[in-house]
Amino acid sequence: MNVQPQPVLTQLTRSAIFVTADINPGGEDKVREMVSNWGGYTRAVGFRRLDGGLAPVVGIGSHAWDRLFSGPRPMNLHPFTEIRGEKHTAPATGGDLLFHVRAVDFDLCFAFMQEVFGPLGDAVTVTDEVHGFRYFDERDLLGFVDGTENPSGEAADEYVLIGEQDPAFVGGSYVIVQKYLHDLRAWDAITVEEQERAIGRRKLSDIEFPDADKAADAHTVLNSINDENGNPLKIVRDNMPFGQASTGPYGTYFIGYAADPAVTERMLRNMFIGDPPGTSDRILDFSTAHTGALFFVPSADLLENPPSPAPSA
Ligand code: HEM
């Protein structure tokens, strides 16, 4: 691929900031400027610590795209819609912009966001800001290692980056985010064996259960999906724990990148409705989704040379 993507596929980091924001009326010019300066901010802040692993990604929501740019739009860009199962609901809370800023140390994430948001001023309203941290050996706050089955290397590129199927947007990606809060008291009240059954893996060792021993409502069963020819469909996740240590809340910020958002949406339907319907994901009995939104992640090259402004601008 000759196109430079944003750093969507990056080493797992110790820190991340997740921000969603809406563009205020009249804020479009400043947002377009911010987007085209994204590479410059990344170089300037990243150069302050070359081994700091700064990897900032910006995503643009469906309505925002039409307010910002003219010309062709990304083929599969649409707003995230609520998924309502019998027991659990994945809400759609919208958002014009997503900022997913990762680095080894938190100060780089923080400094990067300050540089970006300074000039933005009142062009945007922040709707959510979450500071994620690495918890022991890549565990979530449920205590399980999270991210093991992520695709890596060239396979990850194929699953995550748009190819020639959408020529104007090669090297782009789609991202879905959801902020989950856990009921850790209820989770800790069940046995480790029950927790392992909910995930489909051993808690301490992270070893996967044999398929035949997995429950129909296990998280890893509902999220292992194939296309009509039996080929696996995958996404790349970079979930992070977050919360207030003293009092809670305790949460997992879910973030999943895919070349086609339909893959992530199918996983979500499996989790919230069940596959077959009725087998909703056991981890949802202890984890509630409070937000949900979908964004297009342009390639780094497209950010540097964005499409022309929308005619109304
Ligand atoms: C696997 C945790 C939400 C998709 C896993 C694993 C854990 C985990 C512990 C097993 C290790 C691994 O392979 O990473 C969580 C938590 C969530 C959450 C705590 C939120 C509360 C989601 C959501 C999706 C998702 C919303 C998709 C829309 C997957 C996939 C796998 C996985 C695709 C790998 C399945 C496999 O191939 O075995 N998750 N997850 N997860 N999760 Fe999640």
CSV table of C-alpha atoms and ligand atoms in Angstrom, one decimal:
chain,number,residue,atom,x,y,z
A,1,MET,CA,0.0,0.0,0.0
A,2,ASN,CA,1.5,3.3,-1.1
A,3,VAL,CA,-0.8,5.4,1.1
A,4,GLN,CA,0.4,6.2,4.6
A,5,PRO,CA,-2.4,5.3,7.1
A,6,GLN,CA,-2.8,7.0,10.5
A,7,PRO,CA,-1.1,5.0,13.3
A,8,VAL,CA,-4.1,2.7,13.7
A,9,LEU,CA,-2.0,-0.4,14.0
A,10,THR,CA,0.5,0.4,16.6
A,11,GLN,CA,2.2,-1.4,19.5
A,12,LEU,CA,0.0,-1.6,22.6
A,13,THR,CA,0.9,1.4,24.8
A,14,ARG,CA,0.6,2.1,28.5
A,15,SER,CA,-1.6,5.2,28.2
A,16,ALA,CA,-4.4,6.5,26.0
A,17,ILE,CA,-6.8,9.4,25.9
A,18,PHE,CA,-10.2,8.9,24.2
A,19,VAL,CA,-12.2,12.1,23.5
A,20,THR,CA,-15.4,12.5,21.5
A,21,ALA,CA,-16.5,16.0,20.5
A,22,ASP,CA,-19.2,17.7,18.4
A,23,ILE,CA,-18.4,20.5,16.0
A,24,ASN,CA,-20.2,23.8,17.0
A,25,PRO,CA,-22.0,25.7,14.2
A,26,GLY,CA,-19.4,27.7,12.4
A,27,GLY,CA,-16.6,25.6,13.8
A,28,GLU,CA,-16.0,23.8,10.5
A,29,ASP,CA,-13.1,25.9,9.3
A,30,LYS,CA,-11.1,25.4,12.5
A,31,VAL,CA,-11.7,21.7,12.4
A,32,ARG,CA,-10.6,21.4,8.8
A,33,GLU,CA,-7.4,23.3,9.8
A,34,MET,CA,-6.8,21.0,12.8
A,35,VAL,CA,-7.2,17.9,10.6
A,36,SER,CA,-4.7,19.1,8.0
A,37,ASN,CA,-2.2,20.0,10.8
A,38,TRP,CA,-2.6,16.6,12.4
A,39,GLY,CA,0.7,15.3,11.0
A,40,GLY,CA,2.5,18.5,12.1
A,41,TYR,CA,1.2,18.2,15.7
A,42,THR,CA,2.2,14.5,15.7
A,43,ARG,CA,5.7,15.3,14.5
A,44,ALA,CA,6.2,18.2,16.9
A,45,VAL,CA,5.0,16.5,20.0
A,46,GLY,CA,6.4,13.1,19.1
A,47,PHE,CA,9.8,14.5,18.5
A,48,ARG,CA,10.0,15.6,22.1
A,49,ARG,CA,10.5,11.9,23.1
A,50,LEU,CA,11.4,9.8,20.1
A,51,ASP,CA,10.9,6.5,22.0
A,52,GLY,CA,7.6,7.7,23.5
A,53,GLY,CA,5.5,5.9,20.9
A,54,LEU,CA,3.1,8.8,20.4
A,55,ALA,CA,0.3,7.5,18.1
A,56,PRO,CA,-2.6,9.9,17.7
A,57,VAL,CA,-5.6,9.0,15.5
A,58,VAL,CA,-8.5,11.2,14.6
A,59,GLY,CA,-11.9,10.0,13.3
A,60,ILE,CA,-14.7,11.8,11.7
A,61,GLY,CA,-18.4,11.0,12.2
A,62,SER,CA,-20.9,10.7,9.3
A,63,HIS,CA,-22.8,14.0,9.8
A,64,ALA,CA,-19.6,15.8,10.4
A,65,TRP,CA,-18.1,14.5,7.1
A,66,ASP,CA,-20.9,16.2,5.1
A,67,ARG,CA,-20.4,19.4,7.0
A,68,LEU,CA,-16.7,19.4,6.4
A,69,PHE,CA,-16.0,18.0,3.0
A,70,SER,CA,-17.4,17.8,-0.6
A,71,GLY,CA,-16.9,15.1,-3.2
A,72,PRO,CA,-17.1,11.4,-2.6
A,73,ARG,CA,-17.8,10.2,0.9
A,74,PRO,CA,-16.3,7.0,2.5
A,75,MET,CA,-18.4,4.1,1.2
A,76,ASN,CA,-19.4,2.6,4.5
A,77,LEU,CA,-19.6,5.7,6.7
A,78,HIS,CA,-22.9,6.0,8.6
A,79,PRO,CA,-24.0,6.9,12.1
A,80,PHE,CA,-23.9,4.1,14.7
A,81,THR,CA,-27.4,2.9,15.5
A,82,GLU,CA,-28.7,1.5,18.7
A,83,ILE,CA,-28.7,-2.3,19.1
A,84,ARG,CA,-31.5,-3.4,21.4
A,85,GLY,CA,-31.6,-7.0,22.6
A,86,GLU,CA,-34.1,-8.6,25.0
A,87,LYS,CA,-31.8,-7.9,28.0
A,88,HIS,CA,-29.2,-5.4,27.0
A,89,THR,CA,-28.9,-2.3,24.8
A,90,ALA,CA,-26.0,-0.8,23.0
A,91,PRO,CA,-26.9,2.9,22.9
A,92,ALA,CA,-26.0,5.2,20.0
A,93,THR,CA,-24.7,8.5,21.5
A,94,GLY,CA,-23.2,10.1,18.3
A,95,GLY,CA,-20.2,12.3,17.9
A,96,ASP,CA,-18.6,14.4,15.2
A,97,LEU,CA,-15.0,13.7,16.1
A,98,LEU,CA,-13.0,11.0,17.9
A,99,PHE,CA,-9.5,11.6,19.2
A,100,HIS,CA,-7.7,8.4,20.1
A,101,VAL,CA,-4.2,9.3,21.4
A,102,ARG,CA,-1.8,6.6,22.5
A,103,ALA,CA,1.7,6.8,23.9
A,104,VAL,CA,3.9,5.0,26.3
A,105,ASP,CA,3.6,7.7,29.0
A,106,PHE,CA,0.6,9.8,29.7
A,107,ASP,CA,2.3,13.1,29.4
A,108,LEU,CA,2.8,12.8,25.7
A,109,CYS,CA,-0.9,12.1,25.2
A,110,PHE,CA,-1.8,15.0,27.4
A,111,ALA,CA,0.6,17.5,25.7
A,112,PHE,CA,-0.6,16.4,22.3
A,113,MET,CA,-4.3,17.0,23.2
A,114,GLN,CA,-3.4,20.4,24.6
A,115,GLU,CA,-1.7,21.4,21.3
A,116,VAL,CA,-4.7,20.2,19.3
A,117,PHE,CA,-7.4,21.8,21.5
A,118,GLY,CA,-5.7,25.2,22.0
A,119,PRO,CA,-6.3,26.5,18.6
A,120,LEU,CA,-9.7,24.7,18.3
A,121,GLY,CA,-11.1,27.0,21.0
A,122,ASP,CA,-14.9,27.1,20.9
A,123,ALA,CA,-15.1,25.3,17.5
A,124,VAL,CA,-16.0,22.1,19.3
A,125,THR,CA,-17.8,20.8,22.4
A,126,VAL,CA,-16.2,17.8,24.1
A,127,THR,CA,-18.9,15.2,25.0
A,128,ASP,CA,-16.6,12.7,26.7
A,129,GLU,CA,-13.0,12.3,27.8
A,130,VAL,CA,-11.6,9.1,29.2
A,131,HIS,CA,-8.0,8.5,30.3
A,132,GLY,CA,-7.0,4.8,29.8
A,133,PHE,CA,-4.2,3.0,31.5
A,134,ARG,CA,-2.5,-0.3,31.1
A,135,TYR,CA,-3.4,-2.6,34.0
A,136,PHE,CA,-0.8,-5.3,34.7
A,137,ASP,CA,-0.3,-7.7,31.8
A,138,GLU,CA,-2.8,-6.1,29.4
A,139,ARG,CA,-5.7,-7.0,31.7
A,140,ASP,CA,-9.1,-5.3,31.8
A,141,LEU,CA,-10.7,-4.4,35.1
A,142,LEU,CA,-12.6,-7.8,35.0
A,143,GLY,CA,-9.1,-9.2,35.5
A,144,PHE,CA,-8.7,-11.0,32.1
A,145,VAL,CA,-6.0,-10.4,29.5
A,146,ASP,CA,-7.7,-8.4,26.8
A,147,GLY,CA,-6.4,-8.3,23.2
A,148,THR,CA,-4.8,-11.7,22.8
A,149,GLU,CA,-6.5,-12.7,19.6
A,150,ASN,CA,-6.0,-9.4,17.8
A,151,PRO,CA,-4.7,-10.0,14.3
A,152,SER,CA,-1.1,-8.7,13.8
A,153,GLY,CA,1.3,-8.0,10.9
A,154,GLU,CA,0.1,-8.1,7.3
A,155,ALA,CA,-3.1,-9.9,8.3
A,156,ALA,CA,-4.0,-6.9,10.5
A,157,ASP,CA,-3.5,-4.5,7.6
A,158,GLU,CA,-6.1,-6.5,5.6
A,159,TYR,CA,-8.6,-6.6,8.3
A,160,VAL,CA,-8.3,-3.0,9.3
A,161,LEU,CA,-7.2,-0.8,6.4
A,162,ILE,CA,-9.4,0.0,3.4
A,163,GLY,CA,-8.1,-1.3,0.1
A,164,GLU,CA,-9.0,-0.8,-3.5
A,165,GLN,CA,-12.7,-1.5,-2.8
A,166,ASP,CA,-13.0,2.3,-2.0
A,167,PRO,CA,-10.3,3.9,-4.1
A,168,ALA,CA,-10.7,7.5,-2.8
A,169,PHE,CA,-10.2,6.3,0.7
A,170,VAL,CA,-7.4,3.6,0.5
A,171,GLY,CA,-5.5,3.4,3.8
A,172,GLY,CA,-8.4,4.6,5.8
A,173,SER,CA,-10.3,2.6,8.5
A,174,TYR,CA,-13.5,2.6,10.5
A,175,VAL,CA,-13.6,2.7,14.2
A,176,ILE,CA,-16.4,2.0,16.7
A,177,VAL,CA,-16.1,3.0,20.3
A,178,GLN,CA,-18.2,2.2,23.4
A,179,LYS,CA,-17.7,3.2,27.0
A,180,TYR,CA,-18.5,0.3,29.4
A,181,LEU,CA,-19.0,0.5,33.1
A,182,HIS,CA,-18.5,-2.7,35.2
A,183,ASP,CA,-20.5,-3.8,38.2
A,184,LEU,CA,-17.3,-5.2,39.8
A,185,ARG,CA,-19.1,-6.1,43.0
A,186,ALA,CA,-21.4,-8.5,41.1
A,187,TRP,CA,-18.5,-9.8,39.0
A,188,ASP,CA,-16.4,-10.5,42.0
A,189,ALA,CA,-19.4,-12.3,43.6
A,190,ILE,CA,-19.3,-15.1,41.0
A,191,THR,CA,-16.6,-17.7,41.1
A,192,VAL,CA,-13.5,-17.5,38.9
A,193,GLU,CA,-14.8,-20.6,37.1
A,194,GLU,CA,-18.0,-18.8,36.2
A,195,GLN,CA,-16.0,-15.7,35.1
A,196,GLU,CA,-13.8,-18.0,32.9
A,197,ARG,CA,-17.0,-19.5,31.4
A,198,ALA,CA,-18.2,-16.0,30.5
A,199,ILE,CA,-15.0,-15.2,28.6
A,200,GLY,CA,-14.1,-18.6,27.3
A,201,ARG,CA,-10.5,-18.4,28.6
A,202,ARG,CA,-8.6,-19.1,31.8
A,203,LYS,CA,-8.2,-16.0,34.0
A,204,LEU,CA,-4.6,-16.4,35.2
A,205,SER,CA,-2.9,-18.1,32.2
A,206,ASP,CA,-5.2,-16.6,29.5
A,207,ILE,CA,-5.3,-20.1,27.8
A,208,GLU,CA,-8.4,-20.5,25.6
A,209,PHE,CA,-11.0,-23.2,26.3
A,210,PRO,CA,-11.3,-25.9,23.6
A,211,ASP,CA,-14.3,-24.9,21.4
A,212,ALA,CA,-16.4,-27.8,22.5
A,213,ASP,CA,-16.1,-26.6,26.2
A,214,LYS,CA,-17.2,-23.1,25.5
A,215,ALA,CA,-20.6,-21.8,26.5
A,216,ALA,CA,-23.0,-20.4,23.8
A,217,ASP,CA,-23.1,-17.0,25.6
A,218,ALA,CA,-19.3,-16.8,26.1
A,219,HIS,CA,-17.8,-13.5,24.9
A,220,THR,CA,-15.2,-15.2,22.7
A,221,VAL,CA,-17.8,-17.5,21.1
A,222,LEU,CA,-20.1,-14.6,20.1
A,223,ASN,CA,-17.2,-12.6,18.7
A,224,SER,CA,-15.6,-15.4,16.6
A,225,ILE,CA,-17.4,-14.9,13.3
A,226,ASN,CA,-16.8,-16.0,9.7
A,227,ASP,CA,-17.9,-14.8,6.2
A,228,GLU,CA,-20.2,-17.0,4.0
A,229,ASN,CA,-17.1,-18.9,2.8
A,230,GLY,CA,-16.0,-19.7,6.3
A,231,ASN,CA,-13.1,-17.2,6.4
A,232,PRO,CA,-12.6,-15.5,9.8
A,233,LEU,CA,-13.7,-11.9,10.1
A,234,LYS,CA,-11.6,-9.9,12.5
A,235,ILE,CA,-11.2,-6.4,14.0
A,236,VAL,CA,-8.3,-4.9,15.9
A,237,ARG,CA,-9.1,-3.8,19.4
A,238,ASP,CA,-7.2,-1.5,21.7
A,239,ASN,CA,-9.4,-1.5,24.8
A,240,MET,CA,-8.2,0.3,27.9
A,241,PRO,CA,-9.3,0.2,31.5
A,242,PHE,CA,-10.2,3.5,33.1
A,243,GLY,CA,-12.0,4.7,36.3
A,244,GLN,CA,-11.8,6.3,39.7
A,245,ALA,CA,-9.7,4.0,41.9
A,246,SER,CA,-11.3,5.0,45.2
A,247,THR,CA,-15.0,5.0,44.5
A,248,GLY,CA,-15.5,3.8,40.9
A,249,PRO,CA,-16.8,3.9,38.3
A,250,TYR,CA,-14.6,1.1,36.9
A,251,GLY,CA,-14.8,0.7,33.1
A,252,THR,CA,-13.4,-0.6,29.9
A,253,TYR,CA,-13.2,1.8,26.9
A,254,PHE,CA,-13.9,-0.5,23.9
A,255,ILE,CA,-12.3,0.6,20.6
A,256,GLY,CA,-12.4,-1.6,17.5
A,257,TYR,CA,-10.9,-0.8,14.1
A,258,ALA,CA,-12.0,-2.5,10.9
A,259,ALA,CA,-11.8,-2.0,7.1
A,260,ASP,CA,-15.6,-2.6,7.1
A,261,PRO,CA,-17.6,-1.4,10.1
A,262,ALA,CA,-20.2,-4.2,9.3
A,263,VAL,CA,-17.8,-6.7,10.9
A,264,THR,CA,-17.8,-4.9,14.3
A,265,GLU,CA,-21.6,-4.2,14.0
A,266,ARG,CA,-22.2,-8.0,13.5
A,267,MET,CA,-20.1,-8.7,16.6
A,268,LEU,CA,-22.2,-6.2,18.5
A,269,ARG,CA,-25.5,-7.8,17.4
A,270,ASN,CA,-24.1,-11.2,18.5
A,271,MET,CA,-23.2,-9.7,21.9
A,272,PHE,CA,-26.4,-7.8,22.5
A,273,ILE,CA,-29.1,-9.9,20.7
A,274,GLY,CA,-27.2,-13.2,20.7
A,275,ASP,CA,-26.4,-15.8,18.1
A,276,PRO,CA,-28.8,-17.5,18.0
A,277,PRO,CA,-31.0,-14.7,19.5
A,278,GLY,CA,-31.4,-15.2,23.3
A,279,THR,CA,-27.7,-16.1,23.9
A,280,SER,CA,-26.6,-12.5,24.7
A,281,ASP,CA,-23.0,-12.1,25.9
A,282,ARG,CA,-22.6,-13.1,29.6
A,283,ILE,CA,-20.2,-10.2,30.2
A,284,LEU,CA,-23.0,-7.8,29.5
A,285,ASP,CA,-24.7,-9.0,32.8
A,286,PHE,CA,-21.8,-7.2,34.5
A,287,SER,CA,-20.8,-4.5,31.9
A,288,THR,CA,-23.1,-1.7,30.7
A,289,ALA,CA,-22.5,0.2,27.5
A,290,HIS,CA,-23.0,4.0,28.1
A,291,THR,CA,-21.9,5.3,24.7
A,292,GLY,CA,-21.6,4.1,21.2
A,293,ALA,CA,-20.4,5.8,18.0
A,294,LEU,CA,-18.8,5.1,14.6
A,295,PHE,CA,-16.2,7.2,12.8
A,296,PHE,CA,-14.2,7.1,9.6
A,297,VAL,CA,-10.4,7.3,10.1
A,298,PRO,CA,-8.9,8.9,7.0
A,299,SER,CA,-5.3,7.9,5.9
A,300,ALA,CA,-2.5,10.3,7.1
A,301,ASP,CA,-2.1,11.3,3.5
A,302,LEU,CA,-5.7,12.3,3.2
A,303,LEU,CA,-5.5,14.3,6.4
A,304,GLU,CA,-2.5,16.3,4.9
A,305,ASN,CA,-4.4,16.9,1.7
A,306,PRO,CA,-8.1,16.8,2.7
A,307,PRO,CA,-11.0,17.0,0.2
A,308,SER,CA,-12.4,20.4,-0.7
A,309,PRO,CA,-14.6,22.1,1.9
A,310,ALA,CA,-18.4,21.3,1.8
A,311,PRO,CA,-20.2,23.8,-0.4
A,312,SER,CA,-22.3,25.3,2.4
A,313,ALA,CA,-19.1,26.2,4.3
B,1,HEM,C1,-11.9,-11.1,23.1
B,1,HEM,C2,-12.8,-8.4,27.0
B,1,HEM,C3,-16.0,-5.7,24.4
B,1,HEM,C4,-14.7,-8.2,20.4
B,1,HEM,C5,-11.9,-10.6,24.4
B,1,HEM,C6,-11.2,-11.2,25.5
B,1,HEM,C7,-11.4,-10.4,26.6
B,1,HEM,C8,-12.3,-9.3,26.2
B,1,HEM,C9,-10.9,-10.6,28.0
B,1,HEM,C10,-10.3,-12.4,25.4
B,1,HEM,C11,-8.9,-12.2,25.0
B,1,HEM,C12,-8.7,-11.6,23.7
B,1,HEM,O1,-8.6,-12.3,22.7
B,1,HEM,O2,-8.7,-10.4,23.6
B,1,HEM,C13,-13.8,-7.4,26.6
B,1,HEM,C14,-14.4,-6.5,27.5
B,1,HEM,C15,-15.3,-5.7,26.8
B,1,HEM,C16,-15.2,-6.2,25.4
B,1,HEM,C17,-14.1,-6.3,29.0
B,1,HEM,C18,-16.2,-4.6,27.2
B,1,HEM,C19,-16.8,-4.6,28.4
B,1,HEM,C20,-16.0,-6.2,23.1
B,1,HEM,C21,-16.7,-5.7,22.0
B,1,HEM,C22,-16.4,-6.4,20.9
B,1,HEM,C23,-15.3,-7.3,21.3
B,1,HEM,C24,-17.8,-4.6,22.2
B,1,HEM,C25,-16.8,-6.3,19.5
B,1,HEM,C26,-17.7,-5.4,19.0
B,1,HEM,C27,-13.8,-9.1,20.8
B,1,HEM,C28,-13.2,-10.1,19.9
B,1,HEM,C29,-12.4,-10.9,20.7
B,1,HEM,C30,-12.6,-10.5,22.0
B,1,HEM,C31,-13.3,-10.1,18.4
B,1,HEM,C32,-11.6,-12.1,20.2
B,1,HEM,C33,-12.4,-13.3,20.0
B,1,HEM,C34,-11.6,-14.5,19.6
B,1,HEM,O3,-11.1,-14.5,18.4
B,1,HEM,O4,-11.3,-15.4,20.4
B,1,HEM,N1,-12.6,-9.5,24.8
B,1,HEM,N2,-14.3,-7.2,25.4
B,1,HEM,N3,-15.1,-7.2,22.6
B,1,HEM,N4,-13.4,-9.4,22.1
B,1,HEM,FE1,-13.9,-8.4,23.7
